[in-house]
């Protein structure tokens, strides 16, 4: 039976999903096969119906006992071939050597019958120790699992490439972080979990044959159209660099800060991956550091574009021998700046409601960012409210202008902005509709996640549901939930997020 939500065909029951694990077709040095460690007395915390739809899982299954068993790691579905993958990486700019899935277990791809393309791999994060756990306990706490779950689905709602999150399963089993916390497993979905650090692993271990096997695997699985290029490895690096540059531009445009842009957290698909101490910009400060552990600000908002490029260079370094020459590698990496710049300026233009671009736009954006920083204006609220200004009536600007300590700075900027809009004969009503489609009303502010976490720690999961509903459609207005779109309360300033997860 086809439904509008499900154009491909019928929903399937859990036991009708066919499992395979294409990563397991690589030689055994690439992973360790192992089963997830059972999670005691698991219970469902939350499930994303939209994510479940991607594997066409019947909604009736989402609260079933077998669902909880599989996605807590307590039962391995028939046909799955679970494994933990090895990778390495640069952490905070320093070569860290071997890392690997220290607490994630890849079940494999879940294929709904008759599905032909777009398969997703499912991975249990927090599913117990693996040979790559180093000093860790293999678990994830409920707190960080809720953050990852909500932000994955929020990014999807914003239209930004990301791994998805199917569900969180919790347990009262306690694990020790700064203090004891309960644990959880979050199930992530992505077409591939290969990271920049997966390539670096073989390069730094001087294993050219494995490096080539990995590149061929990635080409075959994720970039089949590039296999016919004159130099497929160069084409692969160019495409990954391009997608990464565009991804970072999309982060900047919504004020998202990843927080730990190590090369082991960089997806070769240009998707947002590994949500930890991320944050959304509130009071605009380009130097803002969202990760309390990042004292130098390597991963601050303003550094992200450069770090995205640095990470692509790290990948390029690992791929030089495959590509054949340093020059050809550099040529592929050279797409980063133009890809970032053109995506970024298109996004700023859309945020400001421009239909065509103009040579003065970069200056207008720069002067805007200067006054936003000077008055520490809330980034999301500013752009959302800007859509309601009327070209011919500055006296109605208060909702926007009241966000500024220095209101005169906004008034001066708004004169240029209005002139610019008039030059393209912008129409108020049309501009508002267009701007409200790109400037979210709801972002996952830290304090919103914090409220949901604190309630969940008391076994009340309703706030997660509420946030999920708002964040799945972040451009909509929900008059009953307008407070979720407003300025954070004063206590939010004290929230610190770190790598502890
Ligand atoms: P992350 O900072 O989450 O990207 O993790 C960096 C590395 O540490 C990866 O290899 C993770 O698998 C590993 N890791 C993080 N937390 C744990 C944990 N609690 N147990 C085992 N490994 C972990
Ligand atoms: Mg990671």
Short mmCIF file of N, CA and C and ligand atoms in Angstrom, two decimals, residues 87 91 99-100 103 125 188 195 260 262 264-265 273-274, ligand 2:
data_model
loop_
_atom_site.label_atom_id
_atom_site.label_comp_id
_atom_site.label_asym_id
_atom_site.label_seq_id
_atom_site.Cartn_x
_atom_site.Cartn_y
_atom_site.Cartn_z
N UNK A 87 39.73 3.37 12.64
CA UNK A 87 40.15 4.60 11.96
C UNK A 87 41.11 5.31 12.89
N UNK A 91 43.42 15.01 16.25
CA UNK A 91 42.53 15.61 17.24
C UNK A 91 43.15 16.93 17.67
N UNK A 99 42.23 5.37 16.57
CA UNK A 99 41.03 5.61 17.39
C UNK A 99 40.07 4.45 17.10
N UNK A 100 39.15 4.66 16.22
CA UNK A 100 38.21 3.59 15.85
C UNK A 100 36.92 3.68 16.63
N UNK A 103 32.90 2.81 20.86
CA UNK A 103 31.63 2.50 21.53
C UNK A 103 30.49 2.39 20.54
N UNK A 125 25.32 3.54 18.91
CA UNK A 125 26.38 4.28 19.62
C UNK A 125 26.16 4.14 21.12
N UNK A 188 22.19 5.51 15.06
CA UNK A 188 22.43 6.51 14.01
C UNK A 188 22.28 5.84 12.64
N UNK A 195 35.17 7.91 7.59
CA UNK A 195 35.64 9.25 8.00
C UNK A 195 36.94 9.60 7.31
N UNK A 260 33.91 19.77 17.83
CA UNK A 260 35.08 18.86 17.81
C UNK A 260 35.36 18.43 16.37
N UNK A 262 37.61 17.27 14.67
CA UNK A 262 38.77 16.42 14.44
C UNK A 262 38.54 15.62 13.17
N UNK A 264 38.69 12.60 12.60
CA UNK A 264 37.93 11.35 12.80
C UNK A 264 36.44 11.63 12.91
N UNK A 265 36.05 12.90 12.98
CA UNK A 265 34.63 13.23 13.03
C UNK A 265 34.14 13.83 11.72
N UNK A 273 28.57 14.87 11.37
CA UNK A 273 28.74 13.57 12.02
C UNK A 273 29.31 13.77 13.41
N UNK A 274 28.90 12.93 14.33
CA UNK A 274 29.45 12.90 15.70
C UNK A 274 29.12 14.17 16.47
MG1 LIG B 2 34.05 10.81 17.02
#
